[in-house]
Amino acid sequence: MPLVTLPIDSLNPADSPRLSGIDSTRAHAMAESGTDLPPIVVHRQTMRVIDGAHRLRAAQLRGADRIQARLFDGTADAAFVLAVEANVVHGLPLSPEDREAAVVRIVFSHPQWSDRVVAARTGLSDKTIAAIRRRRSADLPKLNSRVGRDGRIRPLSSAQGRRSAGELMTANPHASLREVAKAAGISLGTAVDVRRRILRGEDPVPPKQRATPGIAGDAIPVSSTVDEMAGRDHAATLQALRSDPSLRLTEAGRTLLRCLNLHMVDQDQWSRMVDGVPSHCAEGVADLAAACAAAWQQFADQVRRRGNAPV
């Protein structure tokens, strides 16, 4: 931003995120300090002070009629966001009430921003931003996507992507999770969760993401997928692998056989284990299971590609 010297009487009152306005004690202390004051920031289009209201007041108390400033070019909404950011990172901290009021204004002016983007601008947690959105949801525009901190646009709900993934898995049970995730436009972790739900005979979309609470969508038929993915004679396949010298007589092969044997669990055993997980451990167990599933799927994809590679 260019540095200029402006007449103080050309400036308009600050559009400040501070609900209580200027702290006169702080302004007087700055005026009496005798030190040079850093440039303020001014919105060129409106000549409102964005950052530096206390410095401006201190300059006035010193009897100055001009002040150094940096000019910001942009919309009034962008100028307000800059004012919030400036007050979060330096100077007199914003109070919790100031920050919450700023969040309300920002989510109205930038409804497409994700909770994390707003959180980064205001110094609050993304959970706090989400709670504020929920309280004001009736007044906010309805959007199907938001812009993340990396600039990418993401859907607010993965319901449609989950359904597409479920259909792809049913049509092609041998498709890798990465292929399904890419085709359905969902993350690899979501694809893992979809496959896990299908194997349990559940709707691939969690209840909270369904359009009408309490009404399930078209569940993926458990017979078509579980029978295909879990009903084959894997025991015979494992026995044949155990008898193969190229696996049985190498350290890597024996490690692989032990891992495969450990994970040869039928659907009834999985169901019993699900019932045995305490509720307070559910999240941790689910995360680890999803990570294991993703690792096994990646291993399967690599092995399949190696097997199909020309010799």
Short mmCIF file of C-alpha atoms in Angstrom, two decimals:
data_model
loop_
_atom_site.label_atom_id
_atom_site.label_comp_id
_atom_site.label_asym_id
_atom_site.label_seq_id
_atom_site.Cartn_x
_atom_site.Cartn_y
_atom_site.Cartn_z
CA MET A 1 0.00 0.00 0.00
CA PRO A 2 1.43 3.41 -0.95
CA LEU A 3 2.59 5.72 1.86
CA VAL A 4 1.18 9.27 1.76
CA THR A 5 0.68 12.24 4.07
CA LEU A 6 -2.96 13.23 4.52
CA PRO A 7 -4.71 16.23 6.11
CA ILE A 8 -6.38 14.96 9.27
CA ASP A 9 -9.55 16.88 8.47
CA SER A 10 -9.87 14.90 5.20
CA LEU A 11 -10.40 11.65 7.10
CA ASN A 12 -13.73 10.13 8.02
CA PRO A 13 -14.48 8.25 11.28
CA ALA A 14 -13.16 4.73 11.40
CA ASP A 15 -15.39 1.79 10.51
CA SER A 16 -13.98 0.00 13.53
CA PRO A 17 -14.75 -3.48 14.85
CA ARG A 18 -14.46 -2.02 18.37
CA LEU A 19 -17.97 -1.66 19.77
CA SER A 20 -16.81 0.69 22.55
CA GLY A 21 -14.93 3.03 20.22
CA ILE A 22 -11.65 4.71 21.12
CA ASP A 23 -10.03 4.15 24.52
CA SER A 24 -9.22 7.73 25.54
CA THR A 25 -6.69 6.62 28.15
CA ARG A 26 -4.73 4.71 25.52
CA ALA A 27 -4.91 7.62 23.06
CA HIS A 28 -3.60 10.09 25.65
CA ALA A 29 -0.77 7.71 26.59
CA MET A 30 0.25 7.45 22.96
CA ALA A 31 0.11 11.24 22.55
CA GLU A 32 2.30 11.80 25.59
CA SER A 33 4.86 9.16 24.66
CA GLY A 34 6.71 11.49 22.30
CA THR A 35 7.53 8.65 19.91
CA ASP A 36 6.81 8.69 16.18
CA LEU A 37 3.49 7.05 15.42
CA PRO A 38 3.37 4.34 12.72
CA PRO A 39 1.31 5.17 9.62
CA ILE A 40 -2.40 4.54 9.84
CA VAL A 41 -4.31 2.64 7.12
CA VAL A 42 -7.05 4.46 5.21
CA HIS A 43 -9.65 3.19 2.75
CA ARG A 44 -9.00 5.30 -0.34
CA GLN A 45 -12.57 5.17 -1.68
CA THR A 46 -14.23 6.40 1.54
CA MET A 47 -11.26 7.96 3.40
CA ARG A 48 -12.31 6.01 6.49
CA VAL A 49 -9.61 4.88 8.88
CA ILE A 50 -9.16 1.10 8.68
CA ASP A 51 -6.36 0.70 11.20
CA GLY A 52 -4.98 3.35 13.55
CA ALA A 53 -7.92 5.15 15.16
CA HIS A 54 -5.95 5.53 18.41
CA ARG A 55 -2.91 6.82 16.52
CA LEU A 56 -5.10 9.35 14.73
CA ARG A 57 -6.58 10.57 18.03
CA ALA A 58 -3.09 10.79 19.53
CA ALA A 59 -1.93 12.93 16.58
CA GLN A 60 -4.91 15.23 17.10
CA LEU A 61 -4.07 15.54 20.81
CA ARG A 62 -0.55 16.56 19.81
CA GLY A 63 -2.01 19.34 17.66
CA ALA A 64 -0.98 17.79 14.34
CA ASP A 65 -2.99 18.64 11.24
CA ARG A 66 -1.45 15.96 8.96
CA ILE A 67 -0.67 12.27 9.42
CA GLN A 68 1.16 9.57 7.50
CA ALA A 69 -1.09 6.88 6.07
CA ARG A 70 -1.11 3.90 3.77
CA LEU A 71 -3.99 3.78 1.29
CA PHE A 72 -5.98 0.62 0.79
CA ASP A 73 -7.88 0.05 -2.46
CA GLY A 74 -10.84 -2.30 -2.24
CA THR A 75 -14.46 -2.64 -1.26
CA ALA A 76 -15.82 -1.40 2.04
CA ASP A 77 -16.40 -5.02 3.09
CA ALA A 78 -12.77 -5.90 2.31
CA ALA A 79 -11.66 -2.83 4.27
CA PHE A 80 -13.60 -4.00 7.33
CA VAL A 81 -12.02 -7.46 7.14
CA LEU A 82 -8.60 -5.81 6.99
CA ALA A 83 -9.48 -3.71 10.05
CA VAL A 84 -10.41 -6.85 11.99
CA GLU A 85 -7.21 -8.64 10.96
CA ALA A 86 -5.07 -5.63 11.91
CA ASN A 87 -6.64 -5.44 15.37
CA VAL A 88 -6.28 -9.18 15.92
CA VAL A 89 -2.56 -9.37 15.19
CA HIS A 90 -1.30 -6.19 16.89
CA GLY A 91 -2.29 -3.26 19.05
CA LEU A 92 -5.10 -3.31 21.60
CA PRO A 93 -6.77 -6.75 21.37
CA LEU A 94 -10.41 -6.96 20.38
CA SER A 95 -12.75 -8.13 23.13
CA PRO A 96 -14.70 -11.38 22.64
CA GLU A 97 -17.82 -9.26 22.04
CA ASP A 98 -15.97 -7.22 19.39
CA ARG A 99 -14.81 -10.37 17.63
CA GLU A 100 -18.23 -12.02 17.63
CA ALA A 101 -19.86 -8.88 16.24
CA ALA A 102 -17.16 -8.78 13.57
CA VAL A 103 -17.82 -12.42 12.68
CA VAL A 104 -21.53 -11.74 12.21
CA ARG A 105 -20.75 -8.91 9.82
CA ILE A 106 -18.14 -10.92 7.90
CA VAL A 107 -20.31 -14.02 7.42
CA PHE A 108 -23.02 -11.73 6.05
CA SER A 109 -20.65 -9.93 3.67
CA HIS A 110 -18.66 -13.08 2.74
CA PRO A 111 -21.08 -16.02 3.15
CA GLN A 112 -19.01 -18.09 0.71
CA TRP A 113 -16.03 -18.17 3.09
CA SER A 114 -15.53 -21.34 5.08
CA ASP A 115 -15.54 -21.34 8.88
CA ARG A 116 -11.75 -21.75 8.88
CA VAL A 117 -11.24 -18.76 6.59
CA VAL A 118 -13.36 -16.54 8.86
CA ALA A 119 -11.63 -17.97 11.93
CA ALA A 120 -8.20 -17.08 10.53
CA ARG A 121 -9.34 -13.50 9.91
CA THR A 122 -10.96 -12.95 13.31
CA GLY A 123 -8.77 -14.92 15.71
CA LEU A 124 -11.62 -17.17 16.82
CA SER A 125 -11.93 -20.93 16.43
CA ASP A 126 -13.75 -22.46 13.47
CA LYS A 127 -16.15 -24.10 15.94
CA THR A 128 -17.12 -20.66 17.25
CA ILE A 129 -17.69 -19.45 13.68
CA ALA A 130 -19.88 -22.48 12.96
CA ALA A 131 -21.94 -21.82 16.10
CA ILE A 132 -22.48 -18.18 15.09
CA ARG A 133 -23.59 -19.29 11.61
CA ARG A 134 -26.11 -21.68 13.12
CA ARG A 135 -27.58 -18.96 15.33
CA ARG A 136 -27.95 -16.62 12.35
CA SER A 137 -28.74 -19.23 9.68
CA ALA A 138 -32.24 -17.87 8.99
CA ASP A 139 -30.74 -14.54 7.88
CA LEU A 140 -27.84 -15.89 5.82
CA PRO A 141 -28.05 -16.72 2.10
CA LYS A 142 -28.27 -20.44 1.33
CA LEU A 143 -25.14 -21.69 -0.44
CA ASN A 144 -24.15 -25.12 -1.71
CA SER A 145 -20.41 -24.57 -1.34
CA ARG A 146 -17.79 -22.49 0.42
CA VAL A 147 -14.26 -21.32 -0.32
CA GLY A 148 -11.55 -22.82 1.90
CA ARG A 149 -8.28 -21.32 3.11
CA ASP A 150 -6.50 -22.86 0.11
CA GLY A 151 -8.88 -21.05 -2.28
CA ARG A 152 -10.60 -24.25 -3.40
CA ILE A 153 -14.40 -24.41 -3.58
CA ARG A 154 -15.90 -27.30 -1.64
CA PRO A 155 -19.53 -28.47 -1.31
CA LEU A 156 -21.15 -27.93 2.08
CA SER A 157 -22.58 -31.44 2.01
CA SER A 158 -20.91 -34.59 0.69
CA ALA A 159 -24.27 -36.41 0.51
CA GLN A 160 -24.46 -36.52 -3.29
CA GLY A 161 -20.80 -37.49 -3.57
CA ARG A 162 -21.34 -40.28 -1.04
CA ARG A 163 -24.31 -41.63 -3.01
CA SER A 164 -22.30 -41.51 -6.24
CA ALA A 165 -19.44 -43.34 -4.52
CA GLY A 166 -21.83 -45.99 -3.24
CA GLU A 167 -23.21 -46.54 -6.73
CA LEU A 168 -19.70 -46.79 -8.17
CA MET A 169 -18.66 -49.34 -5.53
CA THR A 170 -21.76 -51.43 -6.21
CA ALA A 171 -21.24 -51.35 -9.97
CA ASN A 172 -17.50 -52.06 -9.69
CA PRO A 173 -16.52 -53.63 -6.35
CA HIS A 174 -12.91 -53.94 -7.51
CA ALA A 175 -12.45 -50.21 -8.11
CA SER A 176 -9.84 -48.66 -5.84
CA LEU A 177 -10.89 -46.14 -3.22
CA ARG A 178 -8.77 -43.48 -4.91
CA GLU A 179 -10.56 -44.06 -8.22
CA VAL A 180 -13.96 -43.90 -6.52
CA ALA A 181 -13.06 -40.77 -4.54
CA LYS A 182 -11.85 -38.96 -7.66
CA ALA A 183 -14.87 -39.97 -9.75
CA ALA A 184 -17.36 -39.02 -7.01
CA GLY A 185 -15.61 -35.79 -6.05
CA ILE A 186 -15.05 -36.76 -2.40
CA SER A 187 -12.00 -37.21 -0.18
CA LEU A 188 -10.26 -40.54 0.27
CA GLY A 189 -11.33 -40.58 3.92
CA THR A 190 -14.98 -40.14 2.91
CA ALA A 191 -14.64 -42.96 0.37
CA VAL A 192 -13.30 -45.22 3.14
CA ASP A 193 -16.29 -44.35 5.30
CA VAL A 194 -18.71 -45.03 2.43
CA ARG A 195 -17.23 -48.48 1.85
CA ARG A 196 -17.37 -49.25 5.57
CA ARG A 197 -21.05 -48.24 5.69
CA ILE A 198 -21.88 -50.35 2.66
CA LEU A 199 -20.22 -53.40 4.19
CA ARG A 200 -22.39 -52.91 7.27
CA GLY A 201 -25.49 -52.64 5.08
CA GLU A 202 -26.02 -48.97 5.97
CA ASP A 203 -26.90 -45.92 3.91
CA PRO A 204 -23.63 -44.36 2.64
CA VAL A 205 -24.90 -40.95 3.82
CA PRO A 206 -24.86 -40.39 7.61
CA PRO A 207 -28.24 -39.41 9.11
CA LYS A 208 -27.17 -35.80 9.77
CA GLN A 209 -26.38 -35.24 6.09
CA ARG A 210 -29.66 -36.56 4.72
CA ALA A 211 -32.13 -34.04 3.34
CA THR A 212 -34.99 -35.18 5.56
CA PRO A 213 -34.09 -36.26 9.11
CA GLY A 214 -35.17 -39.76 9.94
CA ILE A 215 -35.75 -40.75 6.32
CA ALA A 216 -32.98 -42.77 4.78
CA GLY A 217 -31.99 -42.44 1.18
CA ASP A 218 -31.76 -45.37 -1.18
CA ALA A 219 -29.51 -47.70 0.75
CA ILE A 220 -26.91 -49.57 -1.24
CA PRO A 221 -28.08 -53.21 -1.35
CA VAL A 222 -25.93 -55.14 1.08
CA SER A 223 -26.34 -58.39 -0.88
CA SER A 224 -24.73 -57.04 -4.05
CA THR A 225 -21.67 -55.55 -2.39
CA VAL A 226 -20.99 -57.55 0.75
CA ASP A 227 -21.47 -60.85 -1.07
CA GLU A 228 -19.09 -59.67 -3.76
CA MET A 229 -16.46 -58.17 -1.44
CA ALA A 230 -16.71 -60.43 1.62
CA GLY A 231 -18.56 -63.58 0.52
CA ARG A 232 -15.96 -65.12 -1.74
CA ASP A 233 -13.89 -68.07 -0.55
CA HIS A 234 -11.03 -66.01 0.84
CA ALA A 235 -10.01 -68.84 3.17
CA ALA A 236 -9.10 -71.03 0.20
CA THR A 237 -7.17 -68.16 -1.38
CA LEU A 238 -5.22 -67.59 1.83
CA GLN A 239 -4.44 -71.31 2.14
CA ALA A 240 -3.09 -71.33 -1.41
CA LEU A 241 -0.90 -68.31 -0.64
CA ARG A 242 0.45 -70.02 2.51
CA SER A 243 1.53 -72.95 0.36
CA ASP A 244 3.35 -70.78 -2.15
CA PRO A 245 7.15 -71.03 -1.48
CA SER A 246 7.79 -67.58 -2.94
CA LEU A 247 5.82 -66.12 -0.04
CA ARG A 248 6.38 -68.76 2.65
CA LEU A 249 10.17 -68.76 2.36
CA THR A 250 10.81 -65.01 2.46
CA GLU A 251 10.65 -62.65 5.43
CA ALA A 252 8.46 -60.15 3.54
CA GLY A 253 6.17 -62.96 2.40
CA ARG A 254 5.77 -64.38 5.89
CA THR A 255 4.98 -60.91 7.27
CA LEU A 256 2.34 -60.46 4.58
CA LEU A 257 0.78 -63.85 5.33
CA ARG A 258 0.60 -63.04 9.05
CA CYS A 259 -1.15 -59.73 8.30
CA LEU A 260 -3.61 -61.38 5.92
CA ASN A 261 -4.39 -64.12 8.42
CA LEU A 262 -4.96 -61.53 11.16
CA HIS A 263 -7.51 -59.66 9.04
CA MET A 264 -9.45 -62.73 7.84
CA VAL A 265 -12.57 -61.87 9.83
CA ASP A 266 -16.07 -62.70 8.62
CA GLN A 267 -19.00 -60.31 8.72
CA ASP A 268 -20.46 -61.79 11.92
CA GLN A 269 -17.16 -61.28 13.73
CA TRP A 270 -16.97 -57.67 12.52
CA SER A 271 -20.49 -57.07 13.82
CA ARG A 272 -19.61 -58.51 17.22
CA MET A 273 -16.53 -56.31 17.41
CA VAL A 274 -18.61 -53.23 16.52
CA ASP A 275 -20.97 -54.05 19.38
CA GLY A 276 -17.99 -54.41 21.71
CA VAL A 277 -16.56 -50.92 21.10
CA PRO A 278 -17.41 -48.59 24.04
CA SER A 279 -19.03 -45.32 22.96
CA HIS A 280 -16.18 -43.24 24.39
CA CYS A 281 -13.70 -45.17 22.19
CA ALA A 282 -15.80 -45.11 19.01
CA GLU A 283 -14.20 -42.08 17.40
CA GLY A 284 -10.64 -43.28 17.94
CA VAL A 285 -11.41 -46.83 16.78
CA ALA A 286 -13.20 -45.52 13.68
CA ASP A 287 -10.29 -43.24 12.76
CA LEU A 288 -7.75 -46.05 13.12
CA ALA A 289 -9.94 -48.50 11.20
CA ALA A 290 -10.37 -45.99 8.36
CA ALA A 291 -6.61 -45.43 8.25
CA CYS A 292 -5.98 -49.19 8.12
CA ALA A 293 -8.58 -49.61 5.38
CA ALA A 294 -7.01 -46.83 3.31
CA ALA A 295 -3.54 -48.38 3.76
CA TRP A 296 -4.76 -51.84 2.73
CA GLN A 297 -6.58 -50.37 -0.27
CA GLN A 298 -3.45 -48.51 -1.39
CA PHE A 299 -1.47 -51.76 -0.98
CA ALA A 300 -4.08 -53.65 -3.02
CA ASP A 301 -3.94 -51.06 -5.80
CA GLN A 302 -0.14 -51.23 -5.96
CA VAL A 303 -0.13 -55.04 -6.00
CA ARG A 304 -2.81 -55.15 -8.70
CA ARG A 305 -0.89 -52.68 -10.87
CA ARG A 306 2.28 -54.72 -10.44
CA GLY A 307 0.43 -57.90 -11.37
CA ASN A 308 -0.96 -56.29 -14.52
CA ALA A 309 2.36 -54.75 -15.56
CA PRO A 310 3.96 -56.28 -18.68
CA VAL A 311 6.83 -58.64 -17.92
#
